[in-house]
Coordinates of C-alpha atoms in Angstrom, one line a residue:
M1272 CA 227.6 161.2 91.0
I1273 CA 224.8 159.2 92.7
R1274 CA 227.1 156.4 92.7
Q1275 CA 230.1 158.4 94.9
G1276 CA 226.9 160.0 96.8
A1277 CA 225.9 156.5 97.8
R1278 CA 229.4 155.5 98.5
I1279 CA 229.6 158.5 100.9
V1280 CA 225.9 157.1 102.7
L1281 CA 227.5 153.6 103.1
N1282 CA 230.2 155.4 105.3
A1283 CA 227.7 157.8 107.1
P1284 CA 229.4 159.1 110.3
P1285 CA 227.6 158.4 113.5
E1286 CA 226.0 161.9 113.7
W1287 CA 223.7 161.0 110.7
F1288 CA 222.4 158.3 112.5
D1289 CA 222.2 160.4 115.8
E1290 CA 220.0 162.7 113.9
Y1291 CA 217.8 159.9 112.2
D1292 CA 217.0 158.5 115.9
R1293 CA 216.0 161.9 117.3
Q1294 CA 213.8 162.9 114.6
T1295 CA 212.6 159.0 114.6
M1296 CA 211.7 159.0 118.1
A1297 CA 210.1 162.4 118.2
A1298 CA 207.4 161.6 115.6
N1299 CA 206.8 157.9 117.3
P1300 CA 206.8 158.6 121.1
S1301 CA 205.2 155.2 121.8
I1302 CA 208.4 153.8 120.0
A1303 CA 210.6 156.2 122.1
D1304 CA 209.1 155.3 125.3
D1305 CA 209.8 151.4 124.8
P1306 CA 213.8 150.7 124.8
V1307 CA 212.7 147.3 122.7
L1308 CA 210.6 148.7 120.2
A1309 CA 213.5 152.1 119.8
A1310 CA 216.0 149.7 119.4
A1311 CA 214.7 147.7 116.5
A1312 CA 213.5 151.1 114.9
R1313 CA 217.3 152.1 115.1
R1314 CA 218.1 148.9 113.3
S1315 CA 215.2 149.6 111.0
I1316 CA 216.4 152.7 109.7
R1317 CA 219.7 151.9 109.5
S1318 CA 219.5 148.9 107.5
S1319 CA 216.6 150.8 105.1
L1320 CA 219.6 153.7 104.6
M1321 CA 222.1 150.7 103.7
H1322 CA 219.9 148.9 101.6
W1323 CA 219.2 152.0 99.5
A1324 CA 222.8 153.0 99.1
A1325 CA 224.2 149.8 98.2
A1326 CA 222.2 149.4 95.7
N1327 CA 222.9 152.9 94.2
V1328 CA 226.5 151.7 94.2
S1329 CA 225.5 148.9 92.4
N1330 CA 223.4 150.4 89.8
P1331 CA 223.1 154.1 90.2
G1332 CA 219.3 155.6 89.8
A1333 CA 217.7 152.1 89.0
P1334 CA 214.6 151.6 90.8
V1335 CA 215.5 150.3 94.6
P1336 CA 213.7 147.0 95.5
P1337 CA 211.3 147.3 98.8
N1338 CA 213.4 146.6 102.0
V1339 CA 211.5 143.8 103.6
G1340 CA 214.0 142.2 105.4
P1341 CA 214.2 141.0 109.2
E1342 CA 214.8 144.7 110.6
P1343 CA 211.9 146.6 109.2
L1344 CA 209.8 143.7 109.7
S1345 CA 210.7 143.0 113.0
I1346 CA 209.7 146.7 114.1
A1347 CA 206.3 146.4 111.9
R1348 CA 205.6 143.0 113.6
D1349 CA 206.0 144.1 117.4
M1350 CA 204.0 147.6 116.6
A1351 CA 201.1 145.2 115.2
R1352 CA 201.3 143.0 118.1
R1353 CA 200.9 146.0 120.6
G1354 CA 198.0 147.2 118.6
L1355 CA 200.1 150.6 117.7
E1356 CA 200.0 153.0 115.0
P1357 CA 202.7 151.7 112.2
F1358 CA 206.3 152.8 112.4
T1359 CA 206.6 156.0 109.8
F1360 CA 209.9 156.2 107.8
R1361 CA 208.8 159.8 106.9
P1362 CA 210.8 162.0 109.6
A1363 CA 214.2 159.5 108.7
L1364 CA 213.3 160.4 104.8
T1365 CA 213.2 164.5 105.5
V1366 CA 216.9 163.7 107.3
G1367 CA 217.8 161.7 104.8
W1368 CA 216.7 164.3 102.4
R1369 CA 218.6 167.3 103.9
L1370 CA 221.7 165.0 104.1
W1371 CA 221.7 164.1 100.6
M1372 CA 221.4 167.6 99.0
D1373 CA 224.5 168.6 101.1
I1374 CA 226.3 165.6 99.5
G1375 CA 225.2 166.9 95.7
F1376 CA 225.8 170.4 96.6
K1377 CA 229.5 169.3 97.3
L1378 CA 229.8 166.7 94.4
A1379 CA 228.1 168.9 91.6
S1380 CA 229.8 171.5 89.5
D1381 CA 227.2 172.5 87.3
P1382 CA 223.6 173.8 88.2
D1383 CA 222.2 171.6 85.5
E1384 CA 223.7 168.7 86.9
L1385 CA 222.6 169.1 90.3
R1386 CA 219.3 169.4 89.3
E1387 CA 219.3 166.2 87.7
L1388 CA 221.1 164.3 90.4
L1389 CA 218.3 165.8 92.8
D1390 CA 215.7 164.9 90.7
V1391 CA 216.7 161.6 89.6
S1392 CA 217.3 160.7 93.5
F1393 CA 214.6 162.2 95.0
R1394 CA 212.4 160.0 92.5
S1395 CA 214.1 157.0 93.6
I1396 CA 214.0 157.6 97.6
S1397 CA 210.3 158.5 97.4
N1398 CA 209.5 155.4 95.4
F1399 CA 211.7 153.0 97.9
I1400 CA 210.3 154.6 100.8
D1401 CA 206.5 153.9 99.3
A1402 CA 207.3 150.3 98.2
T1403 CA 209.2 149.5 101.5
A1404 CA 206.2 150.7 103.2
A1405 CA 203.6 148.9 101.4
G1406 CA 205.6 145.4 101.4
I1407 CA 205.6 145.7 105.1
A1408 CA 202.0 147.0 105.7
A1409 CA 201.1 143.8 103.6
Q1410 CA 203.0 141.4 105.8
V1411 CA 201.9 143.6 108.9
Q1412 CA 197.9 142.9 108.0
Q1413 CA 198.9 139.1 107.8
E1414 CA 200.4 139.6 111.1
R1415 CA 197.2 140.9 112.4
D1416 CA 195.1 138.4 110.7
E1417 CA 197.2 135.6 112.7
L1418 CA 197.1 137.7 115.8
A1419 CA 193.1 138.0 115.8
R1420 CA 192.6 134.2 115.9
G1421 CA 195.2 133.4 118.8
T1422 CA 195.1 133.8 122.5
H1423 CA 197.6 135.9 123.0
A1424 CA 195.9 138.6 121.2
E1425 CA 193.2 138.2 123.7
R1426 CA 195.5 138.4 126.4
R1427 CA 196.9 141.5 124.9
E1428 CA 193.3 143.0 124.3
V1429 CA 192.5 142.5 127.9
T1430 CA 195.7 143.6 129.7
A1431 CA 195.6 146.9 127.0
L1432 CA 192.1 147.6 128.9
I1433 CA 193.2 147.2 132.2
L1434 CA 196.2 149.2 131.7
D1435 CA 194.4 151.8 130.0
G1436 CA 191.8 152.0 132.8
A1437 CA 189.2 151.1 130.7
P1438 CA 186.0 150.1 131.9
I1439 CA 186.1 146.3 132.0
S1440 CA 184.7 144.1 134.9
R1441 CA 186.9 142.0 137.3
Q1442 CA 184.8 138.9 136.5
R1443 CA 185.2 139.2 132.4
A1444 CA 188.7 140.1 132.7
E1445 CA 189.6 137.3 135.0
A1446 CA 187.6 134.7 132.7
R1447 CA 189.3 135.9 129.5
L1448 CA 193.0 136.2 131.2
G1449 CA 192.6 132.9 133.0
Y1450 CA 193.9 134.9 136.0
A1451 CA 192.6 136.1 139.2
L1452 CA 192.7 139.9 139.7
N1453 CA 191.2 140.3 143.3
R1454 CA 194.7 139.6 145.1
A1455 CA 198.3 141.2 145.1
H1456 CA 200.6 141.3 142.3
I1457 CA 203.9 141.2 141.2
G1458 CA 204.5 142.6 137.5
A1459 CA 207.9 142.1 135.7
V1460 CA 209.1 143.0 132.2
I1461 CA 211.6 140.4 130.5
W1462 CA 213.2 141.5 127.4
S1463 CA 216.2 140.4 125.5
D1464 CA 219.2 142.8 124.1
E1465 CA 220.0 140.2 121.7
P1466 CA 216.9 140.3 118.9
D1467 CA 218.6 137.9 116.7
G1468 CA 218.8 135.1 119.2
D1469 CA 216.6 132.4 120.3
L1470 CA 213.7 134.7 121.8
S1471 CA 211.6 131.7 122.8
Q1472 CA 214.4 131.6 125.4
L1473 CA 212.3 134.7 127.0
D1474 CA 209.1 132.6 127.9
R1475 CA 211.6 130.3 129.8
V1476 CA 212.2 132.9 132.0
A1477 CA 208.9 134.1 132.4
D1478 CA 208.1 130.2 133.6
A1479 CA 210.9 130.6 136.1
F1480 CA 209.8 133.9 137.2
G1481 CA 206.7 131.9 137.8
D1482 CA 208.7 129.3 139.8
A1483 CA 210.3 131.6 141.9
A1484 CA 207.0 133.0 143.1
G1485 CA 205.9 129.5 143.6
F1486 CA 203.1 129.8 140.6
A1487 CA 203.4 127.3 138.1
R1488 CA 201.2 129.4 135.5
P1489 CA 202.1 133.1 135.7
L1490 CA 200.2 135.3 133.2
T1491 CA 202.4 136.0 130.4
V1492 CA 201.4 138.6 127.6
I1493 CA 204.1 138.6 124.4
A1494 CA 204.4 142.4 123.9
S1495 CA 206.9 142.1 121.1
A1496 CA 209.2 139.5 119.8
A1497 CA 211.6 140.4 122.5
T1498 CA 209.4 141.6 125.4
R1499 CA 207.5 139.6 128.0
W1500 CA 204.9 141.4 130.4
V1501 CA 204.7 138.9 133.4
W1502 CA 202.5 139.0 136.5
V1503 CA 202.3 136.6 139.6
P1504 CA 200.5 136.5 142.7
E1505 CA 202.1 138.2 146.0
S1506 CA 204.7 135.8 147.0
A1507 CA 208.3 135.7 148.9
L1508 CA 210.2 135.9 145.3
D1509 CA 213.1 133.5 145.0
V1510 CA 215.6 136.2 143.7
E1511 CA 218.6 133.9 143.4
L1512 CA 216.1 131.4 140.9
V1513 CA 215.4 134.5 138.9
R1514 CA 218.9 135.6 138.7
R1515 CA 220.2 132.3 137.6
A1516 CA 217.5 131.9 134.9
V1517 CA 218.2 135.5 133.6
E1518 CA 222.2 134.8 133.4
G1519 CA 221.6 131.6 132.0
T1520 CA 219.7 133.2 129.2
P1521 CA 222.2 135.2 126.9
G1522 CA 220.6 138.9 126.7
A1523 CA 218.0 138.3 129.1
R1524 CA 216.9 141.2 131.4
I1525 CA 214.2 141.6 134.2
A1526 CA 212.6 144.4 135.7
I1527 CA 210.3 143.9 138.9
G1528 CA 207.6 145.8 140.4
T1529 CA 206.6 145.9 143.6
I1530 CA 203.6 144.2 145.5
A1531 CA 200.5 145.7 144.6
K1532 CA 196.8 144.9 145.3
G1533 CA 193.7 144.2 143.1
I1534 CA 193.3 145.6 139.4
E1535 CA 195.0 148.6 140.4
G1536 CA 197.8 146.9 141.7
F1537 CA 198.0 144.9 138.7
R1538 CA 198.3 148.1 136.7
R1539 CA 201.1 149.9 139.0
S1540 CA 203.1 147.0 139.4
H1541 CA 203.3 146.7 135.5
L1542 CA 204.2 150.3 135.4
E1543 CA 206.8 150.2 138.2
A1544 CA 208.5 147.5 135.9
L1545 CA 208.4 149.2 132.7
T1546 CA 209.9 152.5 134.5
T1547 CA 212.4 150.0 135.5
Q1548 CA 213.3 148.7 132.6
R1549 CA 213.3 152.3 130.5
M1550 CA 215.7 153.5 133.4
V1551 CA 218.4 150.3 132.8
A1552 CA 218.0 150.8 129.2
G1553 CA 218.6 154.5 129.3
L1554 CA 221.5 154.1 131.6
Q1555 CA 223.0 151.5 129.4
S1556 CA 223.3 149.5 132.5
R1557 CA 224.9 146.2 132.8
Q1558 CA 222.8 145.2 135.6
R1559 CA 220.2 142.1 134.1
V1560 CA 217.9 142.2 137.0
A1561 CA 216.4 145.2 138.5
F1562 CA 213.8 145.7 141.2
F1563 CA 212.0 149.0 141.4
A1564 CA 212.1 149.4 145.1
D1565 CA 215.9 149.2 144.5
V1566 CA 215.9 151.8 141.7
Q1567 CA 212.8 154.3 142.4
L1568 CA 215.2 157.0 143.3
I1569 CA 217.5 156.5 140.6
A1570 CA 214.8 156.3 138.1
L1571 CA 213.5 159.6 139.3
I1572 CA 216.8 161.2 139.0
T1573 CA 217.7 159.6 135.7
Q1574 CA 214.6 161.2 134.3
N1575 CA 217.1 163.9 133.4
R1576 CA 220.1 162.2 132.1
E1577 CA 222.6 165.2 131.8
A1578 CA 221.3 166.6 135.3
A1579 CA 222.3 163.2 136.8
E1580 CA 225.6 163.2 135.3
V1581 CA 226.3 166.9 136.5
F1582 CA 225.1 165.7 140.0
I1583 CA 227.5 162.8 139.9
K1584 CA 230.5 164.7 139.0
N1585 CA 229.8 167.9 141.2
T1586 CA 229.0 165.2 144.6
L1587 CA 232.1 162.9 143.9
G1588 CA 234.6 164.8 141.8
D1589 CA 238.0 163.1 141.4
F1590 CA 236.4 159.8 143.8
E1591 CA 234.0 159.4 140.6
S1592 CA 237.1 157.3 139.2
A1593 CA 238.6 155.5 142.6
G1594 CA 237.4 152.2 141.5
P1595 CA 234.7 149.9 142.4
E1596 CA 236.0 148.7 145.7
L1597 CA 236.5 152.0 147.0
H1598 CA 233.1 152.8 146.1
K1599 CA 231.4 149.7 147.5
T1600 CA 233.3 150.5 151.1
V1601 CA 231.9 154.0 151.4
L1602 CA 228.5 153.2 150.1
T1603 CA 228.5 150.7 152.9
Y1604 CA 229.8 152.6 155.2
I1605 CA 227.1 155.1 154.8
N1606 CA 224.1 152.5 154.5
E1607 CA 225.4 151.1 158.0
Q1608 CA 224.8 154.8 159.2
C1609 CA 228.6 155.1 159.7
S1610 CA 229.5 152.4 161.7
V1611 CA 233.0 151.3 161.2
G1612 CA 232.2 148.0 163.4
R1613 CA 229.0 146.8 161.0
T1614 CA 230.8 147.9 157.8
T1615 CA 233.9 145.7 158.6
K1616 CA 231.6 142.9 159.3
L1617 CA 229.9 143.2 156.3
L1618 CA 233.3 143.7 153.8
Y1619 CA 235.2 141.0 156.0
T1620 CA 238.2 143.6 156.1
H1621 CA 240.3 144.4 159.0
R1622 CA 239.3 148.0 160.9
N1623 CA 242.6 149.3 159.5
T1624 CA 242.0 148.4 155.9
L1625 CA 238.7 150.4 156.6
L1626 CA 240.1 153.2 157.9
R1627 CA 242.8 153.8 155.0
R1628 CA 240.0 153.2 152.4
L1629 CA 237.6 156.1 154.3
E1630 CA 240.8 158.5 154.3
R1631 CA 241.5 157.8 150.9
A1632 CA 237.9 158.8 149.9
E1633 CA 238.2 161.8 151.7
Q1634 CA 240.8 163.2 150.3
L1635 CA 239.0 162.6 146.7
L1636 CA 235.7 163.9 147.5
P1637 CA 234.9 167.8 147.1
R1638 CA 233.0 168.0 150.6
P1639 CA 233.7 166.3 153.7
L1640 CA 231.8 162.5 153.8
E1641 CA 230.2 163.5 157.0
H1642 CA 228.3 166.8 155.5
S1643 CA 227.5 165.0 152.3
S1644 CA 226.9 161.7 153.0
V1645 CA 223.3 161.4 151.5
H1646 CA 224.4 162.7 148.3
V1647 CA 227.6 161.0 148.0
A1648 CA 225.4 157.7 148.6
V1649 CA 222.9 158.3 145.9
A1650 CA 225.7 159.4 143.3
L1651 CA 227.2 156.1 144.3
E1652 CA 223.9 154.1 143.7
L1653 CA 223.9 155.9 140.5
L1654 CA 227.3 154.7 139.5
Q1655 CA 226.2 150.9 140.1
W1656 CA 223.5 151.2 137.7
R1657 CA 224.7 153.5 135.0
G1658 CA 226.8 151.8 131.8
K1659 CA 228.4 154.5 129.7
P1660 CA 228.2 158.0 130.8
A1661 CA 226.2 160.5 128.9
T1662 CA 227.9 162.1 126.1

């Protein structure tokens, strides 16, 4: 029966993983707030679940060796680099045990069989989790020892103090960071959607961000294997250079805060970049370069994803599925204060073509554009950033 149950686990439906994710994120808020860590945690849970199930298909009931493969080690190392508490599998264990009990009740026809199945499997799962946690803890301690000896650890420590508002003098922070704080800053978060790729490429994107700001030595902090926090002094940023660097690096993305002064500005611009990163990840957006100045309203609205989806549907109606060309036409028209002349110039289109598109939009919108232009513009901005609609 253990082998039968393990085979069911290997073919687990998506709903199981959704429940694992919900419980794990609720118990690990520091992970839930970071898209890169959250994705790593989800991979770790799936890896460990499949590891245990595959072992029990091969040798039912036998001790399962710990899972100290790349997925659980990745999340553990990233949390060590952040100085965060270790990731706990216990919420996932609770969910897994409940689902395993459901499987047991379906497979066992005799109470004694069920009792033996649950007894053996409970010891197997508990021992596997304990062994995995111990193996990872040893690796994490080694990681912490190595980090404590490196300059990146010092940068992380000092930036953490600044970001947390802890008492540290500007002069001391500057000396340890090698970066002046008594000026205006632009903060950015660079991360990768491809954790198995060449993550050293992120450092090249960070350098390119510095070049785009005319600053050869940006302050770069390795927040995790797949994330870099970067600061440069105020400048007229070469946006095209940033875009080329990101687009030339598979999986790379960048979120950029606004210009802000002093230590408080150092903190604020970084938090703006983090907010932008979370919005992009939460919307599953295809956009790879995002500025807080462009998405501030969208980030605010999408804090409640379901409400944002309702807003889009109520505001746009059938126009939601009209296609990007019609969406771009209407958004440009609204942004140009409903000027036909300026809109035709920006879109390089004929006046009659523009009027036909606007007429088609009016047919699809639930309310006349002249009475709903602000709401329509916000909904269209949301569509530009949204990847997959929320389900």
